[in-house]
């Protein structure tokens, strides 16, 4: 079966503009151009488009998708199994939120009593699941299953007030970090205050605190591009500056 741009766009539920853009950036080239100048797509292109859309559903960027699909050892079946596992995780997250909404409705109608902690269980579980999906492999290898499981349990047990406090603290750290960065001195008072706040923030999640683990996490902020991108999104160099400040803080 072969498809023109119009037919493939209709089949896949995307726009013709999207398919033309995919051609331009080289992530999905047509099988051939016919004598009339139309792009023609075959079965291989249909399967590749399916993979692209699955990855996009997981919020993977087009550059990364292209790199994945062009790997010599790319296995389509294994990729589909991974997509299935990730989609099941998303369904689990949605089911948890739906149960939370249903309980909230029952509480609102005075059919049940719902604690403040229960009101946020779905959101906290979603946060845990997203963190596991993004960073689970790396942090479990670095700190072990027991420490991460205890950290997740501690997060799930937080009250609304505790969650609000830790979120405010995280926002304050980013603001203060940007100001400390302007000094250019990770050993300075401002930067060391940020490192101390970062310790406080970590301690709300970690079952136990150690300087070595704190410094190790700071190094991960630089070694792992996903962490680096989070801190450097507005000011390149923030991740490395925070790492340096924490290394100095934990060496005292």
GROMACS .gro file of C-alpha atoms in nm:
model
  252
    1UNK     CA    1   0.000   0.000   0.000
    2UNK     CA    2   0.132   0.343  -0.095
    3UNK     CA    3   0.016   0.681   0.023
    4UNK     CA    4   0.041   1.040  -0.088
    5UNK     CA    5   0.098   1.314   0.170
    6UNK     CA    6  -0.276   1.380   0.187
    7UNK     CA    7  -0.368   1.014   0.236
    8UNK     CA    8  -0.097   0.943   0.492
    9UNK     CA    9  -0.184   1.256   0.689
   10UNK     CA   10  -0.549   1.148   0.703
   11UNK     CA   11  -0.452   0.792   0.799
   12UNK     CA   12  -0.223   0.903   1.083
   13UNK     CA   13  -0.429   1.197   1.206
   14UNK     CA   14  -0.156   1.454   1.144
   15UNK     CA   15  -0.140   1.754   0.914
   16UNK     CA   16   0.015   1.752   0.569
   17UNK     CA   17   0.232   2.037   0.692
   18UNK     CA   18   0.372   1.807   0.962
   19UNK     CA   19   0.467   1.541   0.707
   20UNK     CA   20   0.633   1.798   0.484
   21UNK     CA   21   0.827   1.930   0.783
   22UNK     CA   22   0.936   1.577   0.874
   23UNK     CA   23   1.064   1.542   0.520
   24UNK     CA   24   1.253   1.872   0.543
   25UNK     CA   25   1.435   1.775   0.862
   26UNK     CA   26   1.502   1.423   0.739
   27UNK     CA   27   1.317   1.232   1.008
   28UNK     CA   28   1.062   1.088   0.762
   29UNK     CA   29   1.153   1.094   0.396
   30UNK     CA   30   0.908   0.963   0.131
   31UNK     CA   31   0.993   0.635  -0.040
   32UNK     CA   32   0.997   0.815  -0.374
   33UNK     CA   33   0.872   1.113  -0.569
   34UNK     CA   34   0.639   1.017  -0.854
   35UNK     CA   35   0.638   1.161  -1.204
   36UNK     CA   36   0.392   1.429  -1.098
   37UNK     CA   37   0.620   1.546  -0.816
   38UNK     CA   38   0.412   1.400  -0.533
   39UNK     CA   39   0.570   1.243  -0.227
   40UNK     CA   40   0.487   0.873  -0.207
   41UNK     CA   41   0.513   0.678   0.119
   42UNK     CA   42   0.531   0.300   0.153
   43UNK     CA   43   0.498   0.052   0.439
   44UNK     CA   44   0.839   0.130   0.586
   45UNK     CA   45   0.751   0.497   0.609
   46UNK     CA   46   0.413   0.416   0.766
   47UNK     CA   47   0.585   0.209   1.035
   48UNK     CA   48   0.845   0.480   1.092
   49UNK     CA   49   0.575   0.745   1.129
   50UNK     CA   50   0.402   0.528   1.388
   51UNK     CA   51   0.726   0.511   1.587
   52UNK     CA   52   0.771   0.888   1.561
   53UNK     CA   53   0.420   0.951   1.693
   54UNK     CA   54   0.467   0.707   1.979
   55UNK     CA   55   0.785   0.887   2.083
   56UNK     CA   56   0.616   1.226   2.048
   57UNK     CA   57   0.340   1.101   2.279
   58UNK     CA   58   0.616   1.045   2.535
   59UNK     CA   59   0.732   1.407   2.482
   60UNK     CA   60   1.059   1.305   2.316
   61UNK     CA   61   1.207   1.578   2.093
   62UNK     CA   62   1.233   1.528   1.717
   63UNK     CA   63   1.613   1.548   1.718
   64UNK     CA   64   1.635   1.269   1.974
   65UNK     CA   65   1.373   1.060   1.792
   66UNK     CA   66   1.570   1.090   1.469
   67UNK     CA   67   1.887   0.980   1.646
   68UNK     CA   68   1.707   0.681   1.803
   69UNK     CA   69   1.551   0.565   1.477
   70UNK     CA   70   1.880   0.592   1.292
   71UNK     CA   71   2.076   0.381   1.539
   72UNK     CA   72   2.216   0.072   1.360
   73UNK     CA   73   2.082  -0.157   1.633
   74UNK     CA   74   1.733  -0.001   1.648
   75UNK     CA   75   1.480  -0.280   1.711
   76UNK     CA   76   1.124  -0.189   1.616
   77UNK     CA   77   0.967  -0.468   1.822
   78UNK     CA   78   1.161  -0.375   2.135
   79UNK     CA   79   1.070  -0.010   2.080
   80UNK     CA   80   0.701  -0.104   2.062
   81UNK     CA   81   0.733  -0.300   2.387
   82UNK     CA   82   0.889   0.006   2.551
   83UNK     CA   83   0.607   0.226   2.420
   84UNK     CA   84   0.354  -0.018   2.566
   85UNK     CA   85   0.520  -0.012   2.908
   86UNK     CA   86   0.531   0.369   2.910
   87UNK     CA   87   0.168   0.398   2.803
   88UNK     CA   88   0.063   0.155   3.075
   89UNK     CA   89   0.246   0.376   3.324
   90UNK     CA   90   0.059   0.679   3.194
   91UNK     CA   91  -0.269   0.490   3.223
   92UNK     CA   92  -0.180   0.402   3.582
   93UNK     CA   93  -0.118   0.771   3.654
   94UNK     CA   94  -0.450   0.871   3.497
   95UNK     CA   95  -0.637   0.595   3.683
   96UNK     CA   96  -0.491   0.724   4.010
   97UNK     CA   97  -0.602   1.080   3.931
   98UNK     CA   98  -0.949   0.958   3.827
   99UNK     CA   99  -0.987   0.771   4.158
  100UNK     CA  100  -0.876   1.087   4.337
  101UNK     CA  101  -1.140   1.295   4.155
  102UNK     CA  102  -1.411   1.037   4.226
  103UNK     CA  103  -1.324   1.037   4.597
  104UNK     CA  104  -1.322   1.418   4.595
  105UNK     CA  105  -1.671   1.421   4.441
  106UNK     CA  106  -1.794   1.178   4.706
  107UNK     CA  107  -1.634   1.396   4.976
  108UNK     CA  108  -1.796   1.708   4.829
  109UNK     CA  109  -2.135   1.533   4.832
  110UNK     CA  110  -2.069   1.431   5.195
  111UNK     CA  111  -2.086   1.058   5.112
  112UNK     CA  112  -1.734   0.999   5.248
  113UNK     CA  113  -1.474   1.183   5.453
  114UNK     CA  114  -1.148   1.259   5.274
  115UNK     CA  115  -0.832   1.370   5.454
  116UNK     CA  116  -0.621   1.652   5.318
  117UNK     CA  117  -0.343   1.403   5.251
  118UNK     CA  118  -0.573   1.185   5.040
  119UNK     CA  119  -0.668   1.484   4.825
  120UNK     CA  120  -0.314   1.502   4.688
  121UNK     CA  121  -0.226   1.133   4.662
  122UNK     CA  122  -0.288   1.119   4.288
  123UNK     CA  123  -0.072   1.423   4.216
  124UNK     CA  124   0.213   1.296   4.434
  125UNK     CA  125   0.201   0.953   4.272
  126UNK     CA  126   0.211   1.120   3.930
  127UNK     CA  127   0.520   1.316   4.038
  128UNK     CA  128   0.687   0.997   4.159
  129UNK     CA  129   0.604   0.807   3.840
  130UNK     CA  130   0.734   1.089   3.620
  131UNK     CA  131   1.058   1.110   3.816
  132UNK     CA  132   1.099   0.733   3.793
  133UNK     CA  133   1.044   0.746   3.417
  134UNK     CA  134   1.295   1.027   3.365
  135UNK     CA  135   1.565   0.950   3.619
  136UNK     CA  136   1.475   0.620   3.787
  137UNK     CA  137   1.746   0.405   3.630
  138UNK     CA  138   2.028   0.648   3.707
  139UNK     CA  139   1.932   0.739   4.063
  140UNK     CA  140   1.856   0.379   4.161
  141UNK     CA  141   2.193   0.269   4.030
  142UNK     CA  142   2.361   0.551   4.222
  143UNK     CA  143   2.172   0.536   4.553
  144UNK     CA  144   2.006   0.192   4.557
  145UNK     CA  145   1.642   0.081   4.556
  146UNK     CA  146   1.599   0.103   4.934
  147UNK     CA  147   1.693   0.472   4.955
  148UNK     CA  148   1.477   0.570   4.657
  149UNK     CA  149   1.178   0.368   4.780
  150UNK     CA  150   1.203   0.538   5.121
  151UNK     CA  151   1.226   0.877   4.951
  152UNK     CA  152   0.912   0.804   4.747
  153UNK     CA  153   0.729   0.686   5.058
  154UNK     CA  154   0.829   1.004   5.240
  155UNK     CA  155   0.694   1.215   4.952
  156UNK     CA  156   0.363   1.026   4.950
  157UNK     CA  157   0.329   1.086   5.325
  158UNK     CA  158   0.370   1.463   5.302
  159UNK     CA  159   0.080   1.684   5.401
  160UNK     CA  160  -0.049   1.966   5.181
  161UNK     CA  161   0.136   2.220   5.396
  162UNK     CA  162   0.461   2.023   5.370
  163UNK     CA  163   0.428   1.996   4.992
  164UNK     CA  164   0.360   2.368   4.965
  165UNK     CA  165   0.664   2.447   5.180
  166UNK     CA  166   0.902   2.225   4.982
  167UNK     CA  167   0.775   2.365   4.650
  168UNK     CA  168   0.827   2.721   4.775
  169UNK     CA  169   1.176   2.624   4.887
  170UNK     CA  170   1.259   2.483   4.542
  171UNK     CA  171   1.144   2.806   4.378
  172UNK     CA  172   1.347   3.014   4.624
  173UNK     CA  173   1.658   2.809   4.551
  174UNK     CA  174   1.633   2.885   4.180
  175UNK     CA  175   1.591   3.258   4.243
  176UNK     CA  176   1.874   3.274   4.495
  177UNK     CA  177   2.096   3.057   4.275
  178UNK     CA  178   2.061   3.303   3.987
  179UNK     CA  179   2.161   3.588   4.217
  180UNK     CA  180   2.457   3.392   4.357
  181UNK     CA  181   2.570   3.309   4.005
  182UNK     CA  182   2.608   3.681   3.936
  183UNK     CA  183   2.876   3.699   4.205
  184UNK     CA  184   3.084   3.440   4.020
  185UNK     CA  185   3.198   3.294   4.352
  186UNK     CA  186   3.064   2.948   4.451
  187UNK     CA  187   3.250   2.980   4.784
  188UNK     CA  188   3.087   3.313   4.865
  189UNK     CA  189   2.823   3.366   5.132
  190UNK     CA  190   2.537   3.387   4.883
  191UNK     CA  191   2.629   3.064   4.706
  192UNK     CA  192   2.682   2.882   5.034
  193UNK     CA  193   2.339   2.995   5.154
  194UNK     CA  194   2.196   2.836   4.839
  195UNK     CA  195   2.386   2.513   4.908
  196UNK     CA  196   2.244   2.509   5.262
  197UNK     CA  197   1.891   2.559   5.127
  198UNK     CA  198   1.955   2.279   4.879
  199UNK     CA  199   2.048   2.053   5.172
  200UNK     CA  200   1.723   2.149   5.346
  201UNK     CA  201   1.527   2.074   5.029
  202UNK     CA  202   1.693   1.734   4.988
  203UNK     CA  203   1.632   1.647   5.351
  204UNK     CA  204   1.256   1.674   5.298
  205UNK     CA  205   1.281   1.386   5.050
  206UNK     CA  206   1.574   1.179   5.174
  207UNK     CA  207   1.535   0.943   5.468
  208UNK     CA  208   1.889   1.025   5.581
  209UNK     CA  209   2.132   1.295   5.469
  210UNK     CA  210   2.503   1.255   5.396
  211UNK     CA  211   2.752   1.503   5.259
  212UNK     CA  212   2.889   1.242   5.018
  213UNK     CA  213   2.546   1.171   4.868
  214UNK     CA  214   2.473   1.545   4.843
  215UNK     CA  215   2.799   1.606   4.655
  216UNK     CA  216   2.730   1.304   4.434
  217UNK     CA  217   2.389   1.438   4.338
  218UNK     CA  218   2.542   1.777   4.258
  219UNK     CA  219   2.789   1.608   4.025
  220UNK     CA  220   2.499   1.433   3.852
  221UNK     CA  221   2.352   1.776   3.780
  222UNK     CA  222   2.652   1.832   3.552
  223UNK     CA  223   2.705   1.478   3.423
  224UNK     CA  224   2.343   1.417   3.321
  225UNK     CA  225   2.228   1.648   3.043
  226UNK     CA  226   1.865   1.633   3.159
  227UNK     CA  227   1.953   1.781   3.500
  228UNK     CA  228   2.188   2.031   3.335
  229UNK     CA  229   1.915   2.144   3.096
  230UNK     CA  230   1.678   2.207   3.389
  231UNK     CA  231   1.919   2.440   3.568
  232UNK     CA  232   2.076   2.595   3.256
  233UNK     CA  233   1.753   2.668   3.068
  234UNK     CA  234   1.759   3.039   3.157
  235UNK     CA  235   2.125   3.084   3.247
  236UNK     CA  236   2.392   2.850   3.104
  237UNK     CA  237   2.641   2.752   3.371
  238UNK     CA  238   2.401   2.743   3.666
  239UNK     CA  239   2.424   2.364   3.705
  240UNK     CA  240   2.804   2.371   3.726
  241UNK     CA  241   2.794   2.669   3.963
  242UNK     CA  242   2.549   2.490   4.192
  243UNK     CA  243   2.767   2.178   4.180
  244UNK     CA  244   3.074   2.380   4.279
  245UNK     CA  245   2.887   2.552   4.564
  246UNK     CA  246   2.760   2.220   4.701
  247UNK     CA  247   3.103   2.053   4.674
  248UNK     CA  248   3.250   2.338   4.877
  249UNK     CA  249   2.959   2.325   5.125
  250UNK     CA  250   2.991   1.950   5.180
  251UNK     CA  251   3.368   1.963   5.219
  252UNK     CA  252   3.350   2.170   5.535
   0.00000   0.00000   0.00000
